[in-house]
Amino acid sequence: MKNKIVIVGGGMVGAAAALKLAQQGAQVTVLEQHPLDAQAVLGDPQVDIRVSAINRFSEALLDQLGAMPLLKAARVAPYYQLEAYEQPNNSLLFDAADVSQTHLGHLIENKLIQASLWAQFAEHGIEVEAVNTLPTLIEQNLDSISLHYADKSYQADLLIAADGGRSPLRTLANIGVTGWQYQQSCMGVLIKLDAPQQYKTWQQFKPSGPIAFLPMRAPYANLIWYQDAQTLADMSGLSDEQLKAQILEHFFELPGDFTVEQKAVFPLARQHANQYSQGRLVLLGDAAHTINPLAGQGVNLGFKDVAALAECLEGLDDLGDSKALKHYERKRRTDNLAMMSMMDACYFGFSNDITPLKLIRNGVLKVANQAGPLKRKVLEHAMGW
């Protein structure tokens, strides 16, 4: 059987792919620039400013991979409600009770998700090698694929690029991308709240860009603030107290008092690879697609990639079979493109102050909130179902 896999990138998506494919019997090696001490990260009291809204599909995958028990023993925060609005009296509110569920998903720190997956590697025989340089060459033939570095080479039956939006493997393979930089950036602010555990995440659309509140395990929460790059660059230079004053001016629905703990500014980009596979090379997660983080769908799409790839490869004698990889590409490309386009429609439709559009979009939110079966379908899609 041709079942040797090399995965470049051990982030959340790469680590999930390693575990899922190892569970199916593959021999997996992960190449990573920054190998993790999983237990140290899981026990670290320092809260990560990077947080993901894990939907129910992703939660089920993490459970299958043995990660959820570790995460629940560390820090997770379930959310029951999700609200989107421009004006509070015309909001679209999703509630887990609408679909007879206990919760819509979990807000979890990225470093904990990654560490909870790495903690399973040894049990499944996954090897990890640290690489400190960029790869220099990919060579393919009918039977195998080789990845060369300056000092070492790796041969496999399947090579997986899970190495991020600036994927060196994608570049080496001459796989082009389409996309653009948005005119705005995004600031994440980790705050410590003087309030009990919160269970509703909300997002408000403003002409200058959306803002959002993500309740983490009490007493922490994450604020998301879209603005033009220069404004956020100036704000990142403010003291914590000065930034708090700006937050109080714009985030009027915060529960209780708070202190600013961390802040970071991220550029926004949309990017889609022209193809997800080439011979025995396949792209996963951000290497294949980066999306506007408006609804926190980025890592959820990556986890759907993992599940789809595993399904296409299950039971094959040759895990590098190009037909199977093209089947994965067809399954995921359409879904990813649809989600990217939906997020862009929301982003561009709301990030302006044009009066006719304001009337239309507030009317749409009000009608959508009363749409019954349609609202339920949208909520099920957001949950990953």
Short mmCIF file of C-alpha atoms in Angstrom, two decimals:
data_model
loop_
_atom_site.label_atom_id
_atom_site.label_comp_id
_atom_site.label_asym_id
_atom_site.label_seq_id
_atom_site.Cartn_x
_atom_site.Cartn_y
_atom_site.Cartn_z
CA MET A 1 0.00 0.00 0.00
CA LYS A 2 1.18 3.50 -0.84
CA ASN A 3 0.23 5.27 2.36
CA LYS A 4 3.18 7.46 3.35
CA ILE A 5 2.17 11.10 3.86
CA VAL A 6 4.27 14.19 4.51
CA ILE A 7 2.39 17.24 5.82
CA VAL A 8 4.10 20.61 5.75
CA GLY A 9 2.61 22.77 8.50
CA GLY A 10 1.44 21.59 11.90
CA GLY A 11 -1.09 24.33 12.63
CA MET A 12 -4.70 23.57 13.50
CA VAL A 13 -5.64 22.27 10.03
CA GLY A 14 -2.37 20.44 9.35
CA ALA A 15 -2.47 18.76 12.77
CA ALA A 16 -6.09 17.71 12.28
CA ALA A 17 -5.23 16.22 8.88
CA ALA A 18 -2.29 14.33 10.39
CA LEU A 19 -4.50 12.74 13.05
CA LYS A 20 -7.44 11.97 10.80
CA LEU A 21 -5.31 10.28 8.15
CA ALA A 22 -3.23 8.43 10.75
CA GLN A 23 -6.46 7.09 12.23
CA GLN A 24 -7.22 5.70 8.76
CA GLY A 25 -3.89 3.86 8.70
CA ALA A 26 -1.53 6.29 6.99
CA GLN A 27 2.12 6.74 8.00
CA VAL A 28 2.34 10.47 8.68
CA THR A 29 5.29 12.83 9.10
CA VAL A 30 4.68 16.48 9.99
CA LEU A 31 7.27 19.10 9.06
CA GLU A 32 6.94 22.18 11.25
CA GLN A 33 9.08 25.29 11.84
CA HIS A 34 7.89 25.65 15.44
CA PRO A 35 7.25 22.22 17.04
CA LEU A 36 4.97 22.31 20.08
CA ASP A 37 5.28 21.03 23.60
CA ALA A 38 1.60 20.18 23.72
CA GLN A 39 1.30 19.59 27.45
CA ALA A 40 3.10 22.82 28.28
CA VAL A 41 0.75 24.79 26.01
CA LEU A 42 -2.36 23.11 27.42
CA GLY A 43 -1.20 23.98 30.93
CA ASP A 44 -0.17 27.55 30.11
CA PRO A 45 -2.36 30.09 31.98
CA GLN A 46 -1.50 32.81 29.44
CA VAL A 47 -4.60 33.42 27.29
CA ASP A 48 -4.08 33.53 23.51
CA ILE A 49 -5.44 36.61 21.71
CA ARG A 50 -6.07 34.43 18.65
CA VAL A 51 -9.43 32.72 19.05
CA SER A 52 -11.67 30.72 16.72
CA ALA A 53 -15.44 30.26 16.70
CA ILE A 54 -15.60 26.49 16.32
CA ASN A 55 -18.93 25.39 14.85
CA ARG A 56 -20.64 22.09 15.57
CA PHE A 57 -19.14 20.32 12.54
CA SER A 58 -15.62 21.26 13.64
CA GLU A 59 -16.46 20.35 17.22
CA ALA A 60 -17.52 16.86 16.08
CA LEU A 61 -14.28 16.45 14.14
CA LEU A 62 -12.19 17.54 17.14
CA ASP A 63 -14.12 15.06 19.25
CA GLN A 64 -13.37 12.24 16.78
CA LEU A 65 -9.69 13.17 16.97
CA GLY A 66 -9.62 13.06 20.78
CA ALA A 67 -9.05 16.79 21.18
CA MET A 68 -12.32 18.00 22.76
CA PRO A 69 -11.83 16.33 26.18
CA LEU A 70 -8.44 18.06 26.47
CA LEU A 71 -9.91 21.39 25.39
CA LYS A 72 -12.77 21.17 27.86
CA ALA A 73 -10.23 20.45 30.60
CA ALA A 74 -8.32 23.57 29.54
CA ARG A 75 -10.37 26.61 28.39
CA VAL A 76 -13.42 26.60 26.14
CA ALA A 77 -16.51 28.80 26.08
CA PRO A 78 -19.76 27.55 24.53
CA TYR A 79 -22.00 30.14 22.92
CA TYR A 80 -25.77 29.75 22.66
CA GLN A 81 -26.73 32.85 20.71
CA LEU A 82 -25.35 34.76 17.74
CA GLU A 83 -26.69 38.21 16.89
CA ALA A 84 -25.99 40.45 13.88
CA TYR A 85 -27.33 43.96 13.50
CA GLU A 86 -26.70 47.48 12.29
CA GLN A 87 -29.39 49.06 14.45
CA PRO A 88 -30.36 47.17 17.62
CA ASN A 89 -34.08 47.29 16.78
CA ASN A 90 -33.45 45.44 13.47
CA SER A 91 -31.30 42.52 14.57
CA LEU A 92 -30.96 38.98 13.31
CA LEU A 93 -30.71 36.67 16.33
CA PHE A 94 -29.83 32.99 16.09
CA ASP A 95 -30.45 30.82 19.15
CA ALA A 96 -29.44 27.20 19.71
CA ALA A 97 -32.98 26.55 20.93
CA ASP A 98 -34.23 27.37 17.41
CA VAL A 99 -32.69 24.10 16.19
CA SER A 100 -33.21 22.18 19.45
CA GLN A 101 -29.51 22.24 20.32
CA THR A 102 -27.70 22.95 23.58
CA HIS A 103 -25.22 25.35 21.94
CA LEU A 104 -24.15 26.74 18.56
CA GLY A 105 -20.42 26.18 18.99
CA HIS A 106 -17.39 27.00 21.13
CA LEU A 107 -14.95 29.90 21.26
CA ILE A 108 -11.49 28.41 21.76
CA GLU A 109 -7.97 29.81 21.71
CA ASN A 110 -6.03 28.77 18.61
CA LYS A 111 -2.98 27.63 20.56
CA LEU A 112 -5.13 25.27 22.64
CA ILE A 113 -6.77 23.74 19.56
CA GLN A 114 -3.36 23.10 18.03
CA ALA A 115 -1.90 21.68 21.26
CA SER A 116 -4.89 19.40 21.87
CA LEU A 117 -4.27 17.83 18.46
CA TRP A 118 -0.50 17.55 18.88
CA ALA A 119 -1.06 15.78 22.21
CA GLN A 120 -2.45 12.80 20.24
CA PHE A 121 0.49 12.48 17.81
CA ALA A 122 2.55 9.92 19.72
CA GLU A 123 -0.42 7.61 20.24
CA HIS A 124 -0.97 7.45 16.47
CA GLY A 125 2.70 7.12 15.50
CA ILE A 126 2.90 10.56 13.87
CA GLU A 127 6.48 11.73 13.50
CA VAL A 128 7.42 15.40 13.77
CA GLU A 129 10.53 16.97 12.27
CA ALA A 130 11.61 20.55 12.77
CA VAL A 131 12.51 22.41 9.59
CA ASN A 132 14.22 25.77 9.81
CA THR A 133 14.52 26.65 6.13
CA LEU A 134 12.15 26.90 3.18
CA PRO A 135 11.80 24.00 0.76
CA THR A 136 13.69 24.37 -2.50
CA LEU A 137 12.19 21.83 -4.90
CA ILE A 138 9.24 19.48 -5.44
CA GLU A 139 9.78 16.49 -7.72
CA GLN A 140 7.06 14.11 -8.84
CA ASN A 141 6.85 10.85 -10.76
CA LEU A 142 4.10 8.29 -11.21
CA ASP A 143 4.89 6.48 -7.96
CA SER A 144 6.00 9.15 -5.47
CA ILE A 145 6.61 12.80 -4.67
CA SER A 146 9.80 14.27 -3.15
CA LEU A 147 10.24 17.49 -1.22
CA HIS A 148 13.78 18.88 -1.03
CA TYR A 149 15.31 21.23 1.51
CA ALA A 150 18.90 22.50 1.48
CA ASP A 151 20.05 19.78 3.87
CA LYS A 152 17.45 17.03 3.58
CA SER A 153 14.84 15.48 1.30
CA TYR A 154 11.56 13.71 2.04
CA GLN A 155 9.80 11.17 -0.17
CA ALA A 156 6.13 10.32 0.18
CA ASP A 157 3.10 8.97 -1.63
CA LEU A 158 1.16 12.13 -0.80
CA LEU A 159 2.41 15.61 0.06
CA ILE A 160 0.01 17.93 1.88
CA ALA A 161 0.52 21.70 1.94
CA ALA A 162 -1.00 23.05 5.16
CA ASP A 163 1.57 25.83 5.36
CA GLY A 164 -0.67 28.89 5.44
CA GLY A 165 -1.82 31.67 3.17
CA ARG A 166 1.70 32.37 1.89
CA SER A 167 2.29 28.68 1.24
CA PRO A 168 5.87 28.04 0.02
CA LEU A 169 4.73 24.66 -1.34
CA ARG A 170 2.02 26.28 -3.42
CA THR A 171 4.59 28.70 -4.80
CA LEU A 172 7.08 25.91 -5.58
CA ALA A 173 4.34 24.04 -7.45
CA ASN A 174 3.56 27.18 -9.49
CA ILE A 175 -0.07 27.11 -8.41
CA GLY A 176 -1.46 30.60 -8.85
CA VAL A 177 -4.06 32.39 -6.74
CA THR A 178 -6.80 34.94 -7.29
CA GLY A 179 -7.82 37.47 -4.68
CA TRP A 180 -7.19 40.88 -3.21
CA GLN A 181 -6.26 42.83 -0.12
CA TYR A 182 -9.20 44.51 1.57
CA GLN A 183 -8.91 48.22 2.23
CA GLN A 184 -9.27 47.59 5.93
CA SER A 185 -7.38 45.77 8.64
CA CYS A 186 -8.68 44.05 11.75
CA MET A 187 -7.70 44.68 15.36
CA GLY A 188 -8.16 41.97 17.96
CA VAL A 189 -8.31 43.11 21.59
CA LEU A 190 -8.20 40.66 24.48
CA ILE A 191 -10.06 42.07 27.48
CA LYS A 192 -10.60 40.87 31.03
CA LEU A 193 -14.21 41.44 32.05
CA ASP A 194 -15.71 42.17 35.44
CA ALA A 195 -18.78 40.10 34.51
CA PRO A 196 -20.08 36.52 34.72
CA GLN A 197 -19.68 34.04 31.86
CA GLN A 198 -21.24 35.37 28.64
CA TYR A 199 -23.01 33.11 26.14
CA LYS A 200 -23.95 35.43 23.27
CA THR A 201 -21.57 36.51 20.54
CA TRP A 202 -22.64 39.54 18.55
CA GLN A 203 -21.55 41.56 15.55
CA GLN A 204 -22.55 45.11 14.68
CA PHE A 205 -22.15 46.53 11.19
CA LYS A 206 -20.89 50.10 10.96
CA PRO A 207 -20.00 52.29 7.95
CA SER A 208 -16.34 52.16 9.02
CA GLY A 209 -16.48 48.35 9.28
CA PRO A 210 -17.97 45.75 11.63
CA ILE A 211 -17.18 45.25 15.30
CA ALA A 212 -17.74 42.02 17.21
CA PHE A 213 -17.77 40.60 20.74
CA LEU A 214 -16.51 37.05 21.27
CA PRO A 215 -17.04 35.73 24.82
CA MET A 216 -14.19 33.46 25.88
CA ARG A 217 -13.93 31.50 29.14
CA ALA A 218 -14.73 34.04 31.88
CA PRO A 219 -13.35 36.49 32.71
CA TYR A 220 -11.95 36.96 29.17
CA ALA A 221 -13.43 38.10 25.87
CA ASN A 222 -12.10 39.07 22.47
CA LEU A 223 -13.14 42.23 20.63
CA ILE A 224 -12.85 42.40 16.85
CA TRP A 225 -12.61 45.85 15.25
CA TYR A 226 -12.46 46.50 11.50
CA GLN A 227 -11.06 49.87 10.42
CA ASP A 228 -8.77 51.36 7.82
CA ALA A 229 -5.17 50.27 8.27
CA GLN A 230 -3.81 53.68 9.27
CA THR A 231 -6.44 54.23 11.97
CA LEU A 232 -5.71 50.86 13.52
CA ALA A 233 -1.96 51.45 13.28
CA ASP A 234 -2.45 54.67 15.23
CA MET A 235 -4.71 52.95 17.76
CA SER A 236 -2.22 50.15 18.33
CA GLY A 237 0.16 52.79 19.68
CA LEU A 238 -2.31 53.95 22.33
CA SER A 239 -1.89 53.05 25.99
CA ASP A 240 -4.27 50.44 27.38
CA GLU A 241 -6.32 53.14 29.11
CA GLN A 242 -6.52 55.25 25.94
CA LEU A 243 -7.59 52.22 23.93
CA LYS A 244 -10.21 51.39 26.57
CA ALA A 245 -11.69 54.88 26.12
CA GLN A 246 -11.96 54.26 22.37
CA ILE A 247 -13.61 50.89 22.97
CA LEU A 248 -16.17 52.38 25.34
CA GLU A 249 -17.06 54.93 22.68
CA HIS A 250 -17.71 52.30 19.99
CA PHE A 251 -18.65 49.06 21.83
CA PHE A 252 -21.70 50.16 23.78
CA GLU A 253 -23.06 46.69 24.61
CA LEU A 254 -20.18 45.33 26.70
CA PRO A 255 -21.21 43.62 29.96
CA GLY A 256 -19.50 45.27 32.90
CA ASP A 257 -16.14 46.94 33.33
CA PHE A 258 -12.95 45.58 31.78
CA THR A 259 -9.20 45.96 31.38
CA VAL A 260 -7.25 45.69 28.13
CA GLU A 261 -4.85 42.73 28.24
CA GLN A 262 -3.47 42.39 24.67
CA LYS A 263 -3.99 43.87 21.22
CA ALA A 264 -2.87 42.94 17.71
CA VAL A 265 -3.62 44.17 14.18
CA PHE A 266 -4.07 41.78 11.25
CA PRO A 267 -4.27 42.59 7.53
CA LEU A 268 -7.34 41.31 5.68
CA ALA A 269 -7.10 39.40 2.41
CA ARG A 270 -9.16 37.13 0.22
CA GLN A 271 -7.21 34.50 -1.68
CA HIS A 272 -8.22 31.37 -3.57
CA ALA A 273 -5.82 28.89 -5.16
CA ASN A 274 -6.48 28.22 -8.85
CA GLN A 275 -6.29 24.52 -8.09
CA TYR A 276 -6.23 22.49 -4.88
CA SER A 277 -4.17 19.60 -6.19
CA GLN A 278 -1.37 18.88 -8.60
CA GLY A 279 -0.35 15.27 -9.06
CA ARG A 280 0.44 13.96 -5.56
CA LEU A 281 0.39 17.41 -3.96
CA VAL A 282 -2.78 18.71 -2.28
CA LEU A 283 -3.58 22.02 -0.54
CA LEU A 284 -5.52 22.32 2.71
CA GLY A 285 -6.85 25.25 4.72
CA ASP A 286 -5.30 28.68 4.22
CA ALA A 287 -2.88 27.30 1.62
CA ALA A 288 -5.97 26.76 -0.57
CA HIS A 289 -8.19 29.63 0.57
CA THR A 290 -8.14 32.60 2.91
CA ILE A 291 -11.43 34.27 3.72
CA ASN A 292 -12.66 37.48 5.26
CA PRO A 293 -12.87 36.56 8.98
CA LEU A 294 -16.24 38.30 9.28
CA ALA A 295 -18.09 35.25 10.62
CA GLY A 296 -15.11 33.29 11.93
CA GLN A 297 -15.41 30.62 9.22
CA GLY A 298 -11.72 30.31 8.26
CA VAL A 299 -10.63 27.35 10.39
CA ASN A 300 -14.08 25.75 10.06
CA LEU A 301 -13.60 25.64 6.29
CA GLY A 302 -10.14 24.17 6.86
CA PHE A 303 -11.56 21.41 9.06
CA LYS A 304 -14.15 20.68 6.35
CA ASP A 305 -11.22 20.30 3.94
CA VAL A 306 -9.69 17.74 6.29
CA ALA A 307 -12.90 15.72 6.56
CA ALA A 308 -13.48 15.80 2.79
CA LEU A 309 -9.92 14.75 1.98
CA ALA A 310 -10.06 11.89 4.48
CA GLU A 311 -13.35 10.71 2.99
CA CYS A 312 -11.93 10.77 -0.55
CA LEU A 313 -8.82 8.81 0.50
CA GLU A 314 -10.40 6.26 2.82
CA GLY A 315 -9.81 2.69 1.70
CA LEU A 316 -7.48 3.56 -1.19
CA ASP A 317 -4.33 1.53 -1.79
CA ASP A 318 -2.58 4.67 -3.09
CA LEU A 319 -3.24 7.80 -1.02
CA GLY A 320 -1.58 9.94 -3.68
CA ASP A 321 -4.06 8.92 -6.36
CA SER A 322 -4.59 12.06 -8.46
CA LYS A 323 -8.20 11.17 -9.29
CA ALA A 324 -9.09 11.02 -5.61
CA LEU A 325 -7.35 14.35 -4.98
CA LYS A 326 -9.27 15.97 -7.85
CA HIS A 327 -12.47 14.58 -6.36
CA TYR A 328 -11.58 16.30 -3.07
CA GLU A 329 -10.92 19.52 -4.98
CA ARG A 330 -14.32 19.42 -6.69
CA LYS A 331 -16.08 18.78 -3.38
CA ARG A 332 -14.45 21.62 -1.52
CA ARG A 333 -13.78 24.33 -4.09
CA THR A 334 -17.45 25.12 -4.75
CA ASP A 335 -18.36 25.21 -1.05
CA ASN A 336 -15.38 27.37 -0.14
CA LEU A 337 -16.06 29.80 -2.99
CA ALA A 338 -19.71 30.12 -1.95
CA MET A 339 -18.75 30.95 1.65
CA MET A 340 -16.10 33.44 0.52
CA SER A 341 -18.61 35.19 -1.74
CA MET A 342 -21.27 35.25 1.00
CA MET A 343 -18.86 36.89 3.45
CA ASP A 344 -17.83 39.47 0.85
CA ALA A 345 -21.47 40.28 0.10
CA CYS A 346 -22.07 40.97 3.82
CA TYR A 347 -18.84 42.93 4.16
CA PHE A 348 -19.31 45.20 1.15
CA GLY A 349 -23.08 45.45 1.60
CA PHE A 350 -22.83 46.81 5.14
CA SER A 351 -19.51 48.70 5.19
CA ASN A 352 -20.89 51.96 3.83
CA ASP A 353 -23.18 54.82 4.81
CA ILE A 354 -25.40 54.95 1.70
CA THR A 355 -28.94 55.75 2.90
CA PRO A 356 -30.92 53.59 0.43
CA LEU A 357 -28.68 50.62 1.18
CA LYS A 358 -29.05 51.19 4.92
CA LEU A 359 -32.84 51.04 4.61
CA ILE A 360 -32.71 47.90 2.47
CA ARG A 361 -30.22 45.97 4.60
CA ASN A 362 -31.95 46.80 7.90
CA GLY A 363 -35.21 45.67 6.35
CA VAL A 364 -33.55 42.46 5.20
CA LEU A 365 -32.24 41.73 8.70
CA LYS A 366 -35.66 42.38 10.22
CA VAL A 367 -37.44 40.13 7.71
CA ALA A 368 -34.74 37.44 8.00
CA ASN A 369 -35.19 37.33 11.77
CA GLN A 370 -38.83 36.35 11.21
CA ALA A 371 -38.18 33.99 8.29
CA GLY A 372 -38.80 30.74 10.20
CA PRO A 373 -37.63 27.76 8.11
CA LEU A 374 -35.20 29.87 6.06
CA LYS A 375 -33.61 31.25 9.21
CA ARG A 376 -33.29 27.70 10.53
CA LYS A 377 -31.53 26.59 7.32
CA VAL A 378 -29.06 29.49 7.55
CA LEU A 379 -28.34 28.62 11.18
CA GLU A 380 -27.76 24.94 10.34
CA HIS A 381 -25.32 26.00 7.60
CA ALA A 382 -23.46 28.27 10.03
CA MET A 383 -23.19 25.33 12.43
CA GLY A 384 -21.52 23.34 9.65
CA TRP A 385 -24.44 21.03 8.92
#
